[in-house]
Amino acid sequence: MKKKEKIRLVLGALLIGVMVVVLFSINTGYSKIPYADIWSSLMAPKNPDSSVVLLQIRLPRIILALLCGMGLSLSGCILQAVTENPLADPGILGINAGAGFMVMLFLTLFPSLHIKTMVYQPVFAMVGGLLAAGILYGFSKRNGKVRPPYLLLGGIGVSAGFSSIMLIMASDMENSSYQLVARWLAGNIWGSSWHQVKVLIPYLLFLIPFVLTKMDILDMLLLGEEASMALGVRVEKERRILLIAAVALAASCISVSGGIGFIGLVAPHMAKRIAGVRHRVLMPSSMLVGGLFLLLADTIGRSLFQPIEIPVGIVISILAAPYFLYLLGRHT
């Protein structure tokens, strides 16, 4: 089989998988919508109740889960190449904690603001993520060059530091505000609306095409610093640019979905098994795997123990933790 045909087959199979999970998720929950009524509910609603459930509750939640899964997995894919560490992930490197700290600060300072001010949450999250990345970048720099092994070690410390600060802040919050923040920190896309989707899409429309133009650079970075420089890559400059782009991707998704971990770690590894290590195929495959995985986890979380919903971040952790331990044992 030719390489191009294999690429089309892999991406086509993943896309079909995403569509199947979307259809499954649409009809999963307390209120059932017959598959025969889905199209009519979208185009010419006969049953107002089904249309409200589909258009105002389930569809924005499904789209947000797909978008966040794609953004977080793509961020993880970039970080693993930039840090030269297969265990790199926005959560492990402290980016989630930094973004969470700033969003928590935002919610603490402006608890009574209208939901439309959610447009500022990604900005605060990016500032927090970049703050964490800046601390990490400074820590990992030795003799004027970034040493990738220090990034993972520093990330663990940065994550622990920001998490401790958030715990201290949470202890002094009102009960209602604390519950809101606790749900957000657990990773929860319950109550998603089209407003959250509209807030996230502009960031992804800019960042995803930008990082996709860096596919060849990422392939060359995998060859090592000396080989990359011999091929004309300005390693330090490209690392900084890619690190900022990965942080912005993760932070924008985290700002609307909460502290969802492991997607950026697990999805790229799953995609590598399917598509190989070349970023031209790996990056779109990681996005589809991440979107599919997060949507499936959210569907399980809201349907397994009805009417109780389990935050998607907890479901992801339960599903992905064994695979993380397997990867940890394999790469250490």
Short mmCIF file of C-alpha atoms in Angstrom, two decimals:
data_model
loop_
_atom_site.label_atom_id
_atom_site.label_comp_id
_atom_site.label_asym_id
_atom_site.label_seq_id
_atom_site.Cartn_x
_atom_site.Cartn_y
_atom_site.Cartn_z
CA MET A 1 0.00 0.00 0.00
CA LYS A 2 1.33 3.45 -0.95
CA LYS A 3 2.14 5.94 1.79
CA LYS A 4 -0.51 8.46 0.68
CA GLU A 5 -3.18 5.76 0.58
CA LYS A 6 -2.19 4.62 4.07
CA ILE A 7 -2.44 8.20 5.37
CA ARG A 8 -5.91 8.61 3.85
CA LEU A 9 -6.98 5.26 5.31
CA VAL A 10 -5.73 6.12 8.81
CA LEU A 11 -7.29 9.60 8.88
CA GLY A 12 -10.50 8.32 7.30
CA ALA A 13 -10.84 5.54 9.89
CA LEU A 14 -10.28 8.00 12.75
CA LEU A 15 -12.80 10.44 11.28
CA ILE A 16 -15.41 7.67 11.01
CA GLY A 17 -14.64 6.75 14.63
CA VAL A 18 -15.28 10.35 15.71
CA MET A 19 -18.60 10.42 13.82
CA VAL A 20 -19.72 7.15 15.43
CA VAL A 21 -18.92 8.46 18.93
CA VAL A 22 -20.75 11.74 18.13
CA LEU A 23 -23.90 9.82 17.14
CA PHE A 24 -23.59 7.64 20.26
CA SER A 25 -23.14 10.71 22.47
CA ILE A 26 -26.12 12.54 20.94
CA ASN A 27 -28.47 9.76 22.01
CA THR A 28 -26.88 9.08 25.41
CA GLY A 29 -28.35 10.67 28.50
CA TYR A 30 -31.50 11.05 30.53
CA SER A 31 -33.58 12.10 27.52
CA LYS A 32 -33.40 9.82 24.46
CA ILE A 33 -33.56 11.20 20.94
CA PRO A 34 -34.35 8.60 18.23
CA TYR A 35 -31.73 8.58 15.51
CA ALA A 36 -34.48 9.05 12.93
CA ASP A 37 -35.38 12.39 14.58
CA ILE A 38 -31.86 13.82 14.81
CA TRP A 39 -31.75 15.29 11.30
CA SER A 40 -35.30 16.67 11.50
CA SER A 41 -34.50 18.19 14.92
CA LEU A 42 -31.57 20.01 13.33
CA MET A 43 -33.24 21.20 10.13
CA ALA A 44 -36.99 21.39 10.77
CA PRO A 45 -37.85 20.66 14.40
CA LYS A 46 -41.18 18.90 14.93
CA ASN A 47 -40.60 18.14 18.60
CA PRO A 48 -39.48 21.31 20.43
CA ASP A 49 -38.27 19.34 23.44
CA SER A 50 -35.94 17.16 21.35
CA SER A 51 -34.62 20.22 19.52
CA VAL A 52 -33.84 22.05 22.78
CA VAL A 53 -32.03 19.01 24.22
CA LEU A 54 -30.05 18.50 21.00
CA LEU A 55 -29.28 22.08 19.96
CA GLN A 56 -28.90 23.83 23.32
CA ILE A 57 -27.52 21.12 25.61
CA ARG A 58 -25.88 18.17 23.86
CA LEU A 59 -24.51 19.61 20.63
CA PRO A 60 -22.47 22.46 22.18
CA ARG A 61 -21.13 20.01 24.79
CA ILE A 62 -20.13 17.50 22.11
CA ILE A 63 -18.44 20.16 19.96
CA LEU A 64 -16.60 21.61 22.97
CA ALA A 65 -15.35 18.15 23.98
CA LEU A 66 -14.06 17.53 20.44
CA LEU A 67 -12.36 20.93 20.21
CA CYS A 68 -10.72 20.68 23.65
CA GLY A 69 -9.57 17.12 22.97
CA MET A 70 -8.03 18.22 19.67
CA GLY A 71 -6.31 21.27 21.16
CA LEU A 72 -4.90 19.48 24.21
CA SER A 73 -3.65 16.48 22.22
CA LEU A 74 -1.98 18.74 19.65
CA SER A 75 -0.32 20.68 22.47
CA GLY A 76 0.99 17.44 23.96
CA CYS A 77 2.26 16.27 20.58
CA ILE A 78 4.28 19.50 20.20
CA LEU A 79 5.62 19.39 23.76
CA GLN A 80 6.84 15.81 23.38
CA ALA A 81 8.85 16.81 20.32
CA VAL A 82 10.17 20.10 21.76
CA THR A 83 11.22 18.60 25.10
CA GLU A 84 12.50 15.38 23.50
CA ASN A 85 10.58 13.56 26.22
CA PRO A 86 7.75 11.10 25.42
CA LEU A 87 6.19 11.74 28.84
CA ALA A 88 5.68 15.49 28.30
CA ASP A 89 2.15 16.81 28.67
CA PRO A 90 0.59 20.21 29.51
CA GLY A 91 -0.45 18.85 32.92
CA ILE A 92 2.87 17.26 33.80
CA LEU A 93 4.84 20.34 32.71
CA GLY A 94 2.77 22.60 34.99
CA ILE A 95 0.99 24.49 32.21
CA ASN A 96 -2.45 23.30 33.39
CA ALA A 97 -1.66 24.41 36.94
CA GLY A 98 -0.37 27.82 35.82
CA ALA A 99 -3.43 28.41 33.63
CA GLY A 100 -5.69 27.15 36.42
CA PHE A 101 -4.11 29.53 38.91
CA MET A 102 -4.82 32.57 36.74
CA VAL A 103 -8.37 31.46 35.94
CA MET A 104 -8.96 30.86 39.64
CA LEU A 105 -7.62 34.35 40.34
CA PHE A 106 -9.99 35.71 37.68
CA LEU A 107 -12.99 33.90 39.21
CA THR A 108 -11.97 35.07 42.70
CA LEU A 109 -11.56 38.72 41.74
CA PHE A 110 -14.64 38.90 39.49
CA PRO A 111 -17.16 36.34 40.88
CA SER A 112 -20.25 38.34 40.02
CA LEU A 113 -19.45 39.16 36.39
CA HIS A 114 -21.85 38.09 33.65
CA ILE A 115 -21.11 34.93 31.66
CA LYS A 116 -20.14 37.03 28.64
CA THR A 117 -16.94 38.00 30.45
CA MET A 118 -15.89 34.37 29.93
CA VAL A 119 -14.24 35.77 26.81
CA TYR A 120 -11.46 36.97 29.11
CA GLN A 121 -10.83 33.54 30.67
CA PRO A 122 -8.61 32.25 27.84
CA VAL A 123 -6.52 35.42 28.12
CA PHE A 124 -6.01 34.89 31.86
CA ALA A 125 -5.32 31.19 31.25
CA MET A 126 -2.71 31.98 28.61
CA VAL A 127 -0.99 34.45 30.93
CA GLY A 128 -0.86 31.76 33.63
CA GLY A 129 0.32 29.09 31.20
CA LEU A 130 3.03 31.38 29.81
CA LEU A 131 4.08 32.30 33.36
CA ALA A 132 4.52 28.59 34.15
CA ALA A 133 6.33 28.04 30.84
CA GLY A 134 8.59 31.05 31.50
CA ILE A 135 9.59 29.71 34.92
CA LEU A 136 10.16 26.29 33.37
CA TYR A 137 12.16 27.72 30.47
CA GLY A 138 14.41 29.67 32.83
CA PHE A 139 14.95 26.65 35.05
CA SER A 140 15.82 24.34 32.16
CA LYS A 141 18.30 26.74 30.54
CA ARG A 142 21.94 25.76 31.07
CA ASN A 143 24.85 27.64 29.46
CA GLY A 144 22.47 29.58 27.22
CA LYS A 145 20.67 26.49 25.91
CA VAL A 146 17.50 24.70 26.97
CA ARG A 147 18.20 21.22 28.33
CA PRO A 148 15.08 19.11 27.63
CA PRO A 149 15.60 16.67 30.56
CA TYR A 150 15.23 19.60 33.00
CA LEU A 151 11.86 20.58 31.51
CA LEU A 152 10.06 17.55 32.91
CA LEU A 153 11.68 17.82 36.35
CA GLY A 154 10.98 21.55 36.51
CA GLY A 155 7.41 21.01 35.33
CA ILE A 156 6.66 18.74 38.28
CA GLY A 157 7.91 21.44 40.66
CA VAL A 158 6.01 24.24 38.89
CA SER A 159 2.80 22.18 38.93
CA ALA A 160 3.18 21.44 42.65
CA GLY A 161 3.85 25.11 43.42
CA PHE A 162 0.82 26.48 41.57
CA SER A 163 -1.41 23.70 42.95
CA SER A 164 -0.37 24.61 46.49
CA ILE A 165 -1.17 28.28 45.90
CA MET A 166 -4.60 27.32 44.52
CA LEU A 167 -5.33 25.24 47.61
CA ILE A 168 -4.44 28.19 49.84
CA MET A 169 -6.67 30.50 47.78
CA ALA A 170 -9.53 27.99 47.83
CA SER A 171 -9.48 27.78 51.63
CA ASP A 172 -10.49 31.46 51.87
CA MET A 173 -13.26 31.41 49.25
CA GLU A 174 -17.01 31.45 49.77
CA ASN A 175 -18.71 28.07 49.48
CA SER A 176 -20.49 28.84 46.19
CA SER A 177 -17.32 30.18 44.57
CA TYR A 178 -15.30 27.25 45.91
CA GLN A 179 -17.73 24.72 44.40
CA LEU A 180 -17.48 26.48 41.03
CA VAL A 181 -13.67 26.45 41.17
CA ALA A 182 -13.54 22.83 42.43
CA ARG A 183 -15.68 21.66 39.50
CA TRP A 184 -13.48 23.63 37.11
CA LEU A 185 -10.23 22.22 38.56
CA ALA A 186 -11.56 18.66 38.27
CA GLY A 187 -12.07 19.15 34.53
CA ASN A 188 -15.73 19.52 33.73
CA ILE A 189 -17.57 20.50 30.56
CA TRP A 190 -20.99 20.10 32.22
CA GLY A 191 -23.28 22.99 31.39
CA SER A 192 -21.42 23.86 28.20
CA SER A 193 -23.08 26.37 25.92
CA TRP A 194 -22.55 27.83 22.47
CA HIS A 195 -20.95 30.83 24.17
CA GLN A 196 -18.03 28.70 25.36
CA VAL A 197 -17.65 27.24 21.87
CA LYS A 198 -17.58 30.75 20.36
CA VAL A 199 -14.97 31.83 22.91
CA LEU A 200 -12.65 28.92 22.08
CA ILE A 201 -12.95 28.71 18.28
CA PRO A 202 -11.04 31.94 17.36
CA TYR A 203 -7.98 30.77 19.30
CA LEU A 204 -8.01 27.35 17.66
CA LEU A 205 -8.61 28.79 14.18
CA PHE A 206 -5.40 30.80 14.55
CA LEU A 207 -3.20 28.39 16.53
CA ILE A 208 -3.92 25.05 14.82
CA PRO A 209 -3.05 26.19 11.25
CA PHE A 210 0.05 27.93 12.63
CA VAL A 211 1.46 24.85 14.37
CA LEU A 212 0.60 22.66 11.38
CA THR A 213 3.03 24.76 9.34
CA LYS A 214 5.76 23.63 11.76
CA MET A 215 5.40 19.90 11.02
CA ASP A 216 8.74 19.63 9.20
CA ILE A 217 10.52 21.60 11.93
CA LEU A 218 9.19 19.18 14.55
CA ASP A 219 10.42 16.21 12.49
CA MET A 220 13.89 17.75 12.34
CA LEU A 221 13.93 18.47 16.09
CA LEU A 222 13.47 14.74 16.68
CA LEU A 223 16.85 14.17 15.02
CA GLY A 224 18.61 15.99 17.87
CA GLU A 225 20.00 19.49 18.34
CA GLU A 226 23.21 19.10 16.30
CA ALA A 227 21.50 17.42 13.36
CA SER A 228 18.70 20.04 13.39
CA MET A 229 21.22 22.90 13.33
CA ALA A 230 23.09 21.22 10.46
CA LEU A 231 19.81 21.20 8.51
CA GLY A 232 19.42 24.95 9.03
CA VAL A 233 16.95 24.95 11.94
CA ARG A 234 17.37 27.74 14.50
CA VAL A 235 16.76 25.35 17.34
CA GLU A 236 16.43 27.78 20.26
CA LYS A 237 14.16 30.17 18.36
CA GLU A 238 11.91 27.38 17.07
CA ARG A 239 11.71 25.79 20.52
CA ARG A 240 10.55 29.08 22.02
CA ILE A 241 7.94 29.63 19.31
CA LEU A 242 6.61 26.07 19.52
CA LEU A 243 6.58 26.15 23.33
CA ILE A 244 4.52 29.38 23.32
CA ALA A 245 2.12 27.93 20.71
CA ALA A 246 1.70 24.70 22.73
CA VAL A 247 1.04 26.69 25.91
CA ALA A 248 -1.51 28.90 24.15
CA LEU A 249 -3.31 25.85 22.73
CA ALA A 250 -3.49 24.11 26.10
CA ALA A 251 -4.44 27.25 28.03
CA SER A 252 -7.25 28.27 25.67
CA CYS A 253 -8.79 24.79 25.98
CA ILE A 254 -8.27 24.59 29.75
CA SER A 255 -9.98 27.96 30.21
CA VAL A 256 -13.33 26.53 29.07
CA SER A 257 -12.96 22.86 30.04
CA GLY A 258 -11.08 23.02 33.33
CA GLY A 259 -8.00 21.10 34.38
CA ILE A 260 -8.25 18.05 32.12
CA GLY A 261 -5.03 16.05 32.22
CA PHE A 262 -3.50 13.09 30.39
CA ILE A 263 -5.13 13.81 26.99
CA GLY A 264 -1.97 15.57 25.78
CA LEU A 265 0.11 12.61 26.92
CA VAL A 266 -1.97 9.62 25.85
CA ALA A 267 -3.50 10.77 22.53
CA PRO A 268 -0.15 11.38 20.72
CA HIS A 269 1.14 7.96 21.84
CA MET A 270 -2.02 6.25 20.60
CA ALA A 271 -1.71 8.15 17.32
CA LYS A 272 1.94 7.07 16.95
CA ARG A 273 0.89 3.44 17.10
CA ILE A 274 -1.63 4.05 14.34
CA ALA A 275 0.08 6.63 12.11
CA GLY A 276 3.82 6.53 12.89
CA VAL A 277 6.13 9.31 14.07
CA ARG A 278 6.09 11.67 11.07
CA HIS A 279 4.31 14.83 12.22
CA ARG A 280 2.60 15.35 8.87
CA VAL A 281 0.34 12.42 9.80
CA LEU A 282 0.90 12.32 13.55
CA MET A 283 -0.47 15.80 14.30
CA PRO A 284 -3.88 15.43 12.58
CA SER A 285 -4.12 11.86 13.91
CA SER A 286 -3.41 13.07 17.45
CA MET A 287 -6.13 15.69 17.12
CA LEU A 288 -8.72 13.12 16.02
CA VAL A 289 -7.69 10.60 18.70
CA GLY A 290 -7.76 13.33 21.39
CA GLY A 291 -11.19 14.60 20.32
CA LEU A 292 -12.58 11.06 20.16
CA PHE A 293 -11.09 10.09 23.55
CA LEU A 294 -12.34 13.19 25.39
CA LEU A 295 -15.85 12.95 23.90
CA LEU A 296 -16.05 9.26 24.77
CA ALA A 297 -14.89 9.97 28.35
CA ASP A 298 -17.48 12.76 28.73
CA THR A 299 -20.23 10.48 27.37
CA ILE A 300 -19.27 7.77 29.87
CA GLY A 301 -19.15 10.31 32.70
CA ARG A 302 -22.66 11.62 32.10
CA SER A 303 -24.32 8.28 31.38
CA LEU A 304 -22.70 5.65 33.62
CA PHE A 305 -24.33 6.67 36.91
CA GLN A 306 -27.37 8.69 35.80
CA PRO A 307 -28.57 11.15 37.01
CA ILE A 308 -25.19 11.75 38.71
CA GLU A 309 -22.47 13.06 36.39
CA ILE A 310 -18.79 12.29 36.86
CA PRO A 311 -16.47 15.16 35.78
CA VAL A 312 -14.72 14.27 32.54
CA GLY A 313 -11.32 15.02 34.07
CA ILE A 314 -11.84 12.22 36.60
CA VAL A 315 -12.98 9.77 33.89
CA ILE A 316 -9.93 10.63 31.77
CA SER A 317 -7.63 10.07 34.75
CA ILE A 318 -9.18 6.65 35.47
CA LEU A 319 -8.95 5.57 31.83
CA ALA A 320 -5.49 7.01 31.10
CA ALA A 321 -3.61 6.40 34.37
CA PRO A 322 -2.83 2.72 33.62
CA TYR A 323 -1.50 3.68 30.18
CA PHE A 324 0.62 6.44 31.76
CA LEU A 325 2.14 3.91 34.19
CA TYR A 326 2.88 1.63 31.24
CA LEU A 327 4.62 4.47 29.39
CA LEU A 328 6.52 5.47 32.52
CA GLY A 329 7.83 1.94 32.94
CA ARG A 330 8.71 1.71 29.27
CA HIS A 331 10.65 4.97 29.02
CA THR A 332 12.53 4.92 32.34
#
